[in-house]
Amino acid sequence: MILVTGGAGFIGANFVLDWLAHNDEGIVNVDKLGYAANRQSLATLDGDPRHVFVHGDIADRVLVSALLHEYRPRAVIHLAAESHVDRSIDDPSPFIDNNIVGTFALLESVRAYWQGLPVDQQAAFRWLQVSTDEVYGSLDAGAPAFTEAHRCEPNSPYAASKAAADHLVRAWHHTYGLPALTTRCSNNYGPCQFPEKFIPLLILNALSGKPLPVYGDGLQVRDWLYVGDHCRAIRMVLEAGEVGATYNVGGCDEKTNLAVVEAVCVLLDELLPRAGGGSYREQIEHVADRPGHDRRYAIDAGLLCDRLGWAPQVSFDSGLRKTVEWYLTNPVWVSQATSGAYANWVARQYGSGG
Ligand code: NAD
Ligand code: DAU
């Protein structure tokens, strides 16, 4: 088996579904079911014996140790984290607790288990740290894309917490020999992404007649990757990656935020025209910028492409269409994600009209 953390979140749920669609090796999925988790994302696995879902915290060493000894996984795919930059600016504490202290606790539980394995199983064991391009900081326009050699210069509390977690993993590899690998991925989009993030926020705000908030001048650049391409990269790095190495994962699809909002509006105008006529573009509003907003991310994924034969397969145009269609056809998932505490976040971040 493999153990996945954060498998009820956006990338985690997509990864679990992708993994089980490609092989029969089972998954123990540990998720604390925080605000961004959604069990509905995994509903198609109900009754599937290959998927063991455990509602729990990675920082709970008693629970995690018991799971490791019961299921004896050959690998840990560590995705669990607080993941939203704006929330990390609003309140950094959960980012320190979950992303840094949580990763430390998980590393210690896994180290104890791993050190007790027979030597051949120790060598075959893998920890895969799912990290982000945000640890590298921000790029000037025209600067070459981030390679794995770029130093860590995180700018937000979220990015700093992820960089700290990466450094812990690096140290556990160098000091104790834990066979660890790290992936650093650019902005993901696709089905099951919590609607605090830019693309699903735009889709759902557009449909409910709300403003489409663009921070600052909207000329910040992100390198968008369809989530399925990220999941495939994780599988490939787990199987063939070099222990101790870091692999960048990116879509080679840089877009300004204004280009993204424009593309979402064009698709919605085609798929679900506004009842009162006119384009969804009329709902675009420039709002106050994010403090410390990173201007540009761009990923050089050459190492992953050259060494492991990975390449993104889904273009931004086709991935965005699939994504918009998914949100239009999954009202139950959407209503679960947007009910409850989500409204409080929207009111705090965007004001009562947001
Ligand atoms: P998400 O917020 O949608 O999901 C995170 C999941 O982790 C949630 O289900 C949450 O309940 C769970 N979790 C958080 N703390 C936990 C804890 N202490 N114990 C158990 N479960 C816990 O995030 P996502 O977008 O799916 O991101 C997943 C991972 O990928 C994160 O590590 C993130 O930093 C990284 N990443 C995300 C992106 C992106 O564009 N979304 C890009 C690169 C890397
Ligand atoms: O680059 C990888 C990272 O991508 C991941 O590590 C993070 O977990 C993930 O959240 C994402 O971070 P970003 O801050 O880039 O994503 P977000 O969707 O929050 O914002 C994308 C861009 O859109 C960013 O430049 C901010 C802008 N934005 C976002 C929101 C929510 C707006 O203009 N308006 C908004 O309301």
PDB file of N, CA, C and O and ligand atoms in Angstrom, residues 11 82-86 131-135 156 158-159 162 185-188 193-202 205 212-216 218-224 257-258 260 285 287-290 293-295 297 299 345 349-350, ligand 2:
ATOM      1  N   ILE A  11      -5.859  18.449  -4.801  1.00  0.00           N
ATOM      2  CA  ILE A  11      -4.900  17.610  -5.521  1.00  0.00           C
ATOM      3  C   ILE A  11      -4.925  16.190  -4.960  1.00  0.00           C
ATOM      4  O   ILE A  11      -4.842  15.208  -5.702  1.00  0.00           O
ATOM      5  N   GLU A  82      -2.124  23.395   4.826  1.00  0.00           N
ATOM      6  CA  GLU A  82      -2.927  24.592   4.568  1.00  0.00           C
ATOM      7  C   GLU A  82      -2.352  25.176   3.291  1.00  0.00           C
ATOM      8  O   GLU A  82      -1.125  25.301   3.155  1.00  0.00           O
ATOM      9  N   SER A  83      -3.224  25.577   2.342  1.00  0.00           N
ATOM     10  CA  SER A  83      -2.700  25.853   0.996  1.00  0.00           C
ATOM     11  C   SER A  83      -3.052  27.218   0.408  1.00  0.00           C
ATOM     12  O   SER A  83      -2.613  27.524  -0.695  1.00  0.00           O
ATOM     13  N   HIS A  84      -3.818  28.035   1.110  1.00  0.00           N
ATOM     14  CA  HIS A  84      -4.268  29.284   0.470  1.00  0.00           C
ATOM     15  C   HIS A  84      -3.475  30.497   0.961  1.00  0.00           C
ATOM     16  O   HIS A  84      -3.498  30.837   2.148  1.00  0.00           O
ATOM     17  N   VAL A  85      -2.799  31.155   0.033  1.00  0.00           N
ATOM     18  CA  VAL A  85      -1.919  32.283   0.362  1.00  0.00           C
ATOM     19  C   VAL A  85      -2.671  33.383   1.125  1.00  0.00           C
ATOM     20  O   VAL A  85      -2.175  33.903   2.136  1.00  0.00           O
ATOM     21  N   ASP A  86      -3.864  33.744   0.656  1.00  0.00           N
ATOM     22  CA  ASP A  86      -4.597  34.847   1.318  1.00  0.00           C
ATOM     23  C   ASP A  86      -4.915  34.504   2.773  1.00  0.00           C
ATOM     24  O   ASP A  86      -4.864  35.371   3.647  1.00  0.00           O
ATOM     25  N   SER A 131       5.531  19.742  -2.977  1.00  0.00           N
ATOM     26  CA  SER A 131       5.771  21.148  -2.645  1.00  0.00           C
ATOM     27  C   SER A 131       5.348  22.043  -3.814  1.00  0.00           C
ATOM     28  O   SER A 131       4.665  21.606  -4.730  1.00  0.00           O
ATOM     29  N   THR A 132       5.789  23.278  -3.752  1.00  0.00           N
ATOM     30  CA  THR A 132       5.235  24.303  -4.640  1.00  0.00           C
ATOM     31  C   THR A 132       6.325  25.196  -5.222  1.00  0.00           C
ATOM     32  O   THR A 132       7.372  25.412  -4.583  1.00  0.00           O
ATOM     33  N   ASP A 133       6.045  25.768  -6.390  1.00  0.00           N
ATOM     34  CA  ASP A 133       6.989  26.740  -6.965  1.00  0.00           C
ATOM     35  C   ASP A 133       7.098  27.998  -6.108  1.00  0.00           C
ATOM     36  O   ASP A 133       8.049  28.775  -6.255  1.00  0.00           O
ATOM     37  N   GLU A 134       6.113  28.224  -5.223  1.00  0.00           N
ATOM     38  CA  GLU A 134       6.131  29.458  -4.427  1.00  0.00           C
ATOM     39  C   GLU A 134       7.331  29.524  -3.477  1.00  0.00           C
ATOM     40  O   GLU A 134       7.673  30.605  -2.996  1.00  0.00           O
ATOM     41  N   VAL A 135       7.962  28.386  -3.198  1.00  0.00           N
ATOM     42  CA  VAL A 135       9.133  28.433  -2.307  1.00  0.00           C
ATOM     43  C   VAL A 135      10.276  29.216  -2.958  1.00  0.00           C
ATOM     44  O   VAL A 135      11.160  29.716  -2.271  1.00  0.00           O
ATOM     45  N   SER A 156       5.471  34.670   1.062  1.00  0.00           N
ATOM     46  CA  SER A 156       4.241  34.699   1.868  1.00  0.00           C
ATOM     47  C   SER A 156       4.415  33.740   3.048  1.00  0.00           C
ATOM     48  O   SER A 156       5.251  32.830   3.001  1.00  0.00           O
ATOM     49  N   TYR A 158       2.497  31.345   3.727  1.00  0.00           N
ATOM     50  CA  TYR A 158       2.273  30.001   3.158  1.00  0.00           C
ATOM     51  C   TYR A 158       3.555  29.468   2.529  1.00  0.00           C
ATOM     52  O   TYR A 158       3.980  28.342   2.814  1.00  0.00           O
ATOM     53  N   ALA A 159       4.168  30.277   1.659  1.00  0.00           N
ATOM     54  CA  ALA A 159       5.365  29.807   0.946  1.00  0.00           C
ATOM     55  C   ALA A 159       6.495  29.498   1.928  1.00  0.00           C
ATOM     56  O   ALA A 159       7.222  28.515   1.773  1.00  0.00           O
ATOM     57  N   LYS A 162       5.891  26.171   3.551  1.00  0.00           N
ATOM     58  CA  LYS A 162       6.197  25.053   2.651  1.00  0.00           C
ATOM     59  C   LYS A 162       7.715  24.882   2.499  1.00  0.00           C
ATOM     60  O   LYS A 162       8.222  23.761   2.455  1.00  0.00           O
ATOM     61  N   CYS A 185       5.574  22.153  -7.741  1.00  0.00           N
ATOM     62  CA  CYS A 185       4.651  22.306  -8.856  1.00  0.00           C
ATOM     63  C   CYS A 185       4.112  23.734  -8.945  1.00  0.00           C
ATOM     64  O   CYS A 185       4.003  24.435  -7.942  1.00  0.00           O
ATOM     65  N   SER A 186       3.752  24.115 -10.163  1.00  0.00           N
ATOM     66  CA  SER A 186       3.131  25.423 -10.393  1.00  0.00           C
ATOM     67  C   SER A 186       1.631  25.346 -10.103  1.00  0.00           C
ATOM     68  O   SER A 186       1.137  24.320  -9.628  1.00  0.00           O
ATOM     69  N   ASN A 187       0.910  26.421 -10.418  1.00  0.00           N
ATOM     70  CA  ASN A 187      -0.523  26.514 -10.091  1.00  0.00           C
ATOM     71  C   ASN A 187      -1.340  25.424 -10.771  1.00  0.00           C
ATOM     72  O   ASN A 187      -1.352  25.326 -11.992  1.00  0.00           O
ATOM     73  N   ASN A 188      -2.040  24.644  -9.954  1.00  0.00           N
ATOM     74  CA  ASN A 188      -2.932  23.611 -10.471  1.00  0.00           C
ATOM     75  C   ASN A 188      -4.349  24.173 -10.621  1.00  0.00           C
ATOM     76  O   ASN A 188      -4.755  25.061  -9.875  1.00  0.00           O
ATOM     77  N   GLN A 193     -11.457  21.700  -6.926  1.00  0.00           N
ATOM     78  CA  GLN A 193     -10.631  22.711  -6.250  1.00  0.00           C
ATOM     79  C   GLN A 193     -11.535  23.611  -5.414  1.00  0.00           C
ATOM     80  O   GLN A 193     -12.544  24.132  -5.903  1.00  0.00           O
ATOM     81  N   PHE A 194     -11.150  23.813  -4.172  1.00  0.00           N
ATOM     82  CA  PHE A 194     -11.969  24.622  -3.249  1.00  0.00           C
ATOM     83  C   PHE A 194     -12.118  26.038  -3.815  1.00  0.00           C
ATOM     84  O   PHE A 194     -11.125  26.630  -4.278  1.00  0.00           O
ATOM     85  N   PRO A 195     -13.329  26.611  -3.771  1.00  0.00           N
ATOM     86  CA  PRO A 195     -13.586  27.855  -4.509  1.00  0.00           C
ATOM     87  C   PRO A 195     -13.006  29.127  -3.907  1.00  0.00           C
ATOM     88  O   PRO A 195     -13.345  30.218  -4.362  1.00  0.00           O
ATOM     89  N   GLU A 196     -12.097  29.023  -2.958  1.00  0.00           N
ATOM     90  CA  GLU A 196     -11.348  30.211  -2.539  1.00  0.00           C
ATOM     91  C   GLU A 196     -10.248  30.529  -3.557  1.00  0.00           C
ATOM     92  O   GLU A 196      -9.746  31.646  -3.605  1.00  0.00           O
ATOM     93  N   LYS A 197      -9.865  29.531  -4.363  1.00  0.00           N
ATOM     94  CA  LYS A 197      -8.779  29.700  -5.333  1.00  0.00           C
ATOM     95  C   LYS A 197      -9.314  30.366  -6.598  1.00  0.00           C
ATOM     96  O   LYS A 197     -10.492  30.283  -6.920  1.00  0.00           O
ATOM     97  N   PHE A 198      -8.421  31.019  -7.340  1.00  0.00           N
ATOM     98  CA  PHE A 198      -8.812  31.984  -8.368  1.00  0.00           C
ATOM     99  C   PHE A 198      -9.797  31.427  -9.403  1.00  0.00           C
ATOM    100  O   PHE A 198     -10.864  32.008  -9.634  1.00  0.00           O
ATOM    101  N   ILE A 199      -9.453  30.297 -10.043  1.00  0.00           N
ATOM    102  CA  ILE A 199     -10.292  29.831 -11.159  1.00  0.00           C
ATOM    103  C   ILE A 199     -11.682  29.390 -10.691  1.00  0.00           C
ATOM    104  O   ILE A 199     -12.690  29.875 -11.225  1.00  0.00           O
ATOM    105  N   PRO A 200     -11.803  28.518  -9.670  1.00  0.00           N
ATOM    106  CA  PRO A 200     -13.168  28.183  -9.247  1.00  0.00           C
ATOM    107  C   PRO A 200     -13.923  29.377  -8.659  1.00  0.00           C
ATOM    108  O   PRO A 200     -15.145  29.486  -8.823  1.00  0.00           O
ATOM    109  N   LEU A 201     -13.194  30.294  -8.019  1.00  0.00           N
ATOM    110  CA  LEU A 201     -13.855  31.508  -7.490  1.00  0.00           C
ATOM    111  C   LEU A 201     -14.482  32.298  -8.641  1.00  0.00           C
ATOM    112  O   LEU A 201     -15.635  32.753  -8.546  1.00  0.00           O
ATOM    113  N   LEU A 202     -13.737  32.436  -9.740  1.00  0.00           N
ATOM    114  CA  LEU A 202     -14.255  33.186 -10.889  1.00  0.00           C
ATOM    115  C   LEU A 202     -15.496  32.502 -11.450  1.00  0.00           C
ATOM    116  O   LEU A 202     -16.510  33.154 -11.740  1.00  0.00           O
ATOM    117  N   ASN A 205     -18.441  32.779  -8.805  1.00  0.00           N
ATOM    118  CA  ASN A 205     -18.910  34.169  -8.663  1.00  0.00           C
ATOM    119  C   ASN A 205     -19.655  34.615  -9.919  1.00  0.00           C
ATOM    120  O   ASN A 205     -20.687  35.292  -9.831  1.00  0.00           O
ATOM    121  N   LEU A 212     -16.126  39.647 -10.190  1.00  0.00           N
ATOM    122  CA  LEU A 212     -14.970  38.770 -10.443  1.00  0.00           C
ATOM    123  C   LEU A 212     -13.744  39.563 -10.000  1.00  0.00           C
ATOM    124  O   LEU A 212     -13.246  40.421 -10.737  1.00  0.00           O
ATOM    125  N   PRO A 213     -13.255  39.303  -8.763  1.00  0.00           N
ATOM    126  CA  PRO A 213     -12.230  40.181  -8.170  1.00  0.00           C
ATOM    127  C   PRO A 213     -10.837  39.915  -8.719  1.00  0.00           C
ATOM    128  O   PRO A 213     -10.320  38.807  -8.629  1.00  0.00           O
ATOM    129  N   VAL A 214     -10.240  40.956  -9.285  1.00  0.00           N
ATOM    130  CA  VAL A 214      -8.874  40.861  -9.807  1.00  0.00           C
ATOM    131  C   VAL A 214      -7.988  41.726  -8.926  1.00  0.00           C
ATOM    132  O   VAL A 214      -8.222  42.936  -8.801  1.00  0.00           O
ATOM    133  N   TYR A 215      -6.999  41.102  -8.290  1.00  0.00           N
ATOM    134  CA  TYR A 215      -6.127  41.854  -7.375  1.00  0.00           C
ATOM    135  C   TYR A 215      -5.214  42.805  -8.165  1.00  0.00           C
ATOM    136  O   TYR A 215      -4.549  42.385  -9.133  1.00  0.00           O
ATOM    137  N   GLY A 216      -5.174  44.061  -7.743  1.00  0.00           N
ATOM    138  CA  GLY A 216      -4.248  45.029  -8.344  1.00  0.00           C
ATOM    139  C   GLY A 216      -4.503  45.192  -9.837  1.00  0.00           C
ATOM    140  O   GLY A 216      -5.651  45.235 -10.291  1.00  0.00           O
ATOM    141  N   GLY A 218      -3.819  43.049 -12.174  1.00  0.00           N
ATOM    142  CA  GLY A 218      -4.156  41.783 -12.844  1.00  0.00           C
ATOM    143  C   GLY A 218      -3.078  41.304 -13.804  1.00  0.00           C
ATOM    144  O   GLY A 218      -3.294  40.358 -14.559  1.00  0.00           O
ATOM    145  N   LEU A 219      -1.911  41.933 -13.762  1.00  0.00           N
ATOM    146  CA  LEU A 219      -0.845  41.525 -14.693  1.00  0.00           C
ATOM    147  C   LEU A 219       0.151  40.558 -14.051  1.00  0.00           C
ATOM    148  O   LEU A 219       1.210  40.280 -14.620  1.00  0.00           O
ATOM    149  N   GLN A 220      -0.184  40.039 -12.877  1.00  0.00           N
ATOM    150  CA  GLN A 220       0.644  38.997 -12.267  1.00  0.00           C
ATOM    151  C   GLN A 220       0.541  37.749 -13.151  1.00  0.00           C
ATOM    152  O   GLN A 220      -0.500  37.481 -13.763  1.00  0.00           O
ATOM    153  N   VAL A 221       1.619  36.984 -13.180  1.00  0.00           N
ATOM    154  CA  VAL A 221       1.669  35.823 -14.080  1.00  0.00           C
ATOM    155  C   VAL A 221       1.791  34.526 -13.266  1.00  0.00           C
ATOM    156  O   VAL A 221       2.597  34.448 -12.325  1.00  0.00           O
ATOM    157  N   ARG A 222       0.987  33.541 -13.646  1.00  0.00           N
ATOM    158  CA  ARG A 222       1.078  32.207 -13.061  1.00  0.00           C
ATOM    159  C   ARG A 222       1.241  31.198 -14.195  1.00  0.00           C
ATOM    160  O   ARG A 222       0.809  31.439 -15.316  1.00  0.00           O
ATOM    161  N   ASP A 223       1.837  30.046 -13.867  1.00  0.00           N
ATOM    162  CA  ASP A 223       2.145  28.992 -14.844  1.00  0.00           C
ATOM    163  C   ASP A 223       1.170  27.845 -14.559  1.00  0.00           C
ATOM    164  O   ASP A 223       1.366  27.083 -13.618  1.00  0.00           O
ATOM    165  N   TRP A 224       0.098  27.756 -15.348  1.00  0.00           N
ATOM    166  CA  TRP A 224      -1.024  26.881 -14.989  1.00  0.00           C
ATOM    167  C   TRP A 224      -0.822  25.445 -15.465  1.00  0.00           C
ATOM    168  O   TRP A 224      -0.382  25.215 -16.596  1.00  0.00           O
ATOM    169  N   ASN A 257      -3.251  37.111 -14.860  1.00  0.00           N
ATOM    170  CA  ASN A 257      -4.556  36.877 -14.243  1.00  0.00           C
ATOM    171  C   ASN A 257      -5.683  37.466 -15.096  1.00  0.00           C
ATOM    172  O   ASN A 257      -6.778  36.903 -15.166  1.00  0.00           O
ATOM    173  N   LEU A 258      -5.404  38.592 -15.766  1.00  0.00           N
ATOM    174  CA  LEU A 258      -6.441  39.168 -16.642  1.00  0.00           C
ATOM    175  C   LEU A 258      -6.757  38.225 -17.801  1.00  0.00           C
ATOM    176  O   LEU A 258      -7.919  38.088 -18.201  1.00  0.00           O
ATOM    177  N   VAL A 260      -6.589  35.007 -17.654  1.00  0.00           N
ATOM    178  CA  VAL A 260      -7.360  33.890 -17.087  1.00  0.00           C
ATOM    179  C   VAL A 260      -8.824  34.285 -16.916  1.00  0.00           C
ATOM    180  O   VAL A 260      -9.735  33.544 -17.324  1.00  0.00           O
ATOM    181  N   GLU A 285     -13.984  43.149 -11.636  1.00  0.00           N
ATOM    182  CA  GLU A 285     -13.700  44.337 -10.801  1.00  0.00           C
ATOM    183  C   GLU A 285     -12.265  44.264 -10.319  1.00  0.00           C
ATOM    184  O   GLU A 285     -11.846  43.230  -9.786  1.00  0.00           O
ATOM    185  N   VAL A 287      -9.722  44.982  -7.519  1.00  0.00           N
ATOM    186  CA  VAL A 287      -9.823  45.218  -6.073  1.00  0.00           C
ATOM    187  C   VAL A 287      -8.406  45.397  -5.514  1.00  0.00           C
ATOM    188  O   VAL A 287      -7.423  45.248  -6.244  1.00  0.00           O
ATOM    189  N   ALA A 288      -8.334  45.714  -4.223  1.00  0.00           N
ATOM    190  CA  ALA A 288      -7.020  45.959  -3.604  1.00  0.00           C
ATOM    191  C   ALA A 288      -6.103  44.758  -3.815  1.00  0.00           C
ATOM    192  O   ALA A 288      -6.551  43.598  -3.796  1.00  0.00           O
ATOM    193  N   ASP A 289      -4.810  45.026  -4.014  1.00  0.00           N
ATOM    194  CA  ASP A 289      -3.856  43.953  -4.287  1.00  0.00           C
ATOM    195  C   ASP A 289      -3.585  43.136  -3.026  1.00  0.00           C
ATOM    196  O   ASP A 289      -3.759  43.619  -1.897  1.00  0.00           O
ATOM    197  N   ARG A 290      -3.129  41.903  -3.221  1.00  0.00           N
ATOM    198  CA  ARG A 290      -2.684  41.018  -2.132  1.00  0.00           C
ATOM    199  C   ARG A 290      -1.374  41.591  -1.571  1.00  0.00           C
ATOM    200  O   ARG A 290      -0.451  41.886  -2.352  1.00  0.00           O
ATOM    201  N   HIS A 293       2.270  40.486  -2.941  1.00  0.00           N
ATOM    202  CA  HIS A 293       1.856  39.635  -4.072  1.00  0.00           C
ATOM    203  C   HIS A 293       3.038  39.296  -4.990  1.00  0.00           C
ATOM    204  O   HIS A 293       3.631  40.194  -5.594  1.00  0.00           O
ATOM    205  N   ASP A 294       3.347  38.018  -5.140  1.00  0.00           N
ATOM    206  CA  ASP A 294       4.412  37.598  -6.072  1.00  0.00           C
ATOM    207  C   ASP A 294       3.986  37.937  -7.495  1.00  0.00           C
ATOM    208  O   ASP A 294       2.880  37.595  -7.929  1.00  0.00           O
ATOM    209  N   ARG A 295       4.893  38.581  -8.241  1.00  0.00           N
ATOM    210  CA  ARG A 295       4.527  39.088  -9.563  1.00  0.00           C
ATOM    211  C   ARG A 295       4.453  37.963 -10.607  1.00  0.00           C
ATOM    212  O   ARG A 295       3.575  37.945 -11.443  1.00  0.00           O
ATOM    213  N   TYR A 297       5.380  33.626 -11.453  1.00  0.00           N
ATOM    214  CA  TYR A 297       5.980  32.298 -11.288  1.00  0.00           C
ATOM    215  C   TYR A 297       6.087  31.666 -12.665  1.00  0.00           C
ATOM    216  O   TYR A 297       5.163  31.778 -13.478  1.00  0.00           O
ATOM    217  N   ILE A 299       7.907  27.859 -14.278  1.00  0.00           N
ATOM    218  CA  ILE A 299       8.643  26.648 -13.909  1.00  0.00           C
ATOM    219  C   ILE A 299       9.384  26.074 -15.110  1.00  0.00           C
ATOM    220  O   ILE A 299       8.805  25.935 -16.189  1.00  0.00           O
ATOM    221  N   TRP A 345     -15.406  33.507   5.235  1.00  0.00           N
ATOM    222  CA  TRP A 345     -14.131  33.847   4.596  1.00  0.00           C
ATOM    223  C   TRP A 345     -14.348  34.872   3.474  1.00  0.00           C
ATOM    224  O   TRP A 345     -13.643  35.868   3.367  1.00  0.00           O
ATOM    225  N   GLN A 349     -12.663  38.555   3.312  1.00  0.00           N
ATOM    226  CA  GLN A 349     -11.663  38.827   2.279  1.00  0.00           C
ATOM    227  C   GLN A 349     -12.136  39.855   1.258  1.00  0.00           C
ATOM    228  O   GLN A 349     -11.349  40.670   0.794  1.00  0.00           O
ATOM    229  N   TYR A 350     -13.420  39.791   0.897  1.00  0.00           N
ATOM    230  CA  TYR A 350     -13.895  40.613  -0.222  1.00  0.00           C
ATOM    231  C   TYR A 350     -14.958  41.633   0.199  1.00  0.00           C
ATOM    232  O   TYR A 350     -15.436  42.390  -0.649  1.00  0.00           O
TER     233      TYR A 350
HETATM  234  O1  DAU B   2       2.037  28.267  -7.467  1.00  0.00           O
HETATM  235  C1  DAU B   2       1.535  27.205  -6.715  1.00  0.00           C
HETATM  236  C2  DAU B   2       0.538  27.729  -5.716  1.00  0.00           C
HETATM  237  O2  DAU B   2      -0.609  28.129  -6.444  1.00  0.00           O
HETATM  238  C3  DAU B   2       0.171  26.712  -4.636  1.00  0.00           C
HETATM  239  O3  DAU B   2       1.303  26.405  -3.878  1.00  0.00           O
HETATM  240  C4  DAU B   2      -0.924  27.269  -3.729  1.00  0.00           C
HETATM  241  O4  DAU B   2      -1.337  26.276  -2.801  1.00  0.00           O
HETATM  242  C5  DAU B   2      -2.102  27.672  -4.586  1.00  0.00           C
HETATM  243  O5  DAU B   2      -3.099  28.263  -3.782  1.00  0.00           O
HETATM  244  C6  DAU B   2      -1.669  28.650  -5.685  1.00  0.00           C
HETATM  245  O6  DAU B   2      -1.282  29.926  -5.105  1.00  0.00           O
HETATM  246  P1  DAU B   2      -1.684  31.316  -5.804  1.00  0.00           P
HETATM  247  O7  DAU B   2      -1.668  32.381  -4.785  1.00  0.00           O
HETATM  248  O8  DAU B   2      -0.897  31.538  -7.046  1.00  0.00           O
HETATM  249  O9  DAU B   2      -3.185  30.936  -6.254  1.00  0.00           O
HETATM  250  P2  DAU B   2      -4.590  31.708  -6.129  1.00  0.00           P
HETATM  251  O10 DAU B   2      -5.596  30.866  -6.835  1.00  0.00           O
HETATM  252  O11 DAU B   2      -4.885  32.142  -4.749  1.00  0.00           O
HETATM  253  O12 DAU B   2      -4.325  33.020  -6.998  1.00  0.00           O
HETATM  254  C7  DAU B   2      -3.889  32.936  -8.368  1.00  0.00           C
HETATM  255  C8  DAU B   2      -3.619  34.362  -8.829  1.00  0.00           C
HETATM  256  O13 DAU B   2      -4.863  35.069  -8.880  1.00  0.00           O
HETATM  257  C9  DAU B   2      -2.724  35.148  -7.890  1.00  0.00           C
HETATM  258  O14 DAU B   2      -1.880  36.014  -8.644  1.00  0.00           O
HETATM  259  C10 DAU B   2      -3.706  35.972  -7.064  1.00  0.00           C
HETATM  260  C11 DAU B   2      -4.837  36.223  -8.044  1.00  0.00           C
HETATM  261  N1  DAU B   2      -6.173  36.364  -7.424  1.00  0.00           N
HETATM  262  C12 DAU B   2      -6.590  35.389  -6.567  1.00  0.00           C
HETATM  263  C13 DAU B   2      -7.811  35.494  -5.936  1.00  0.00           C
HETATM  264  C14 DAU B   2      -8.261  34.432  -4.964  1.00  0.00           C
HETATM  265  C15 DAU B   2      -6.972  37.438  -7.738  1.00  0.00           C
HETATM  266  O15 DAU B   2      -6.599  38.314  -8.554  1.00  0.00           O
HETATM  267  N2  DAU B   2      -8.203  37.535  -7.141  1.00  0.00           N
HETATM  268  C16 DAU B   2      -8.643  36.612  -6.237  1.00  0.00           C
HETATM  269  O16 DAU B   2      -9.770  36.783  -5.703  1.00  0.00           O
END
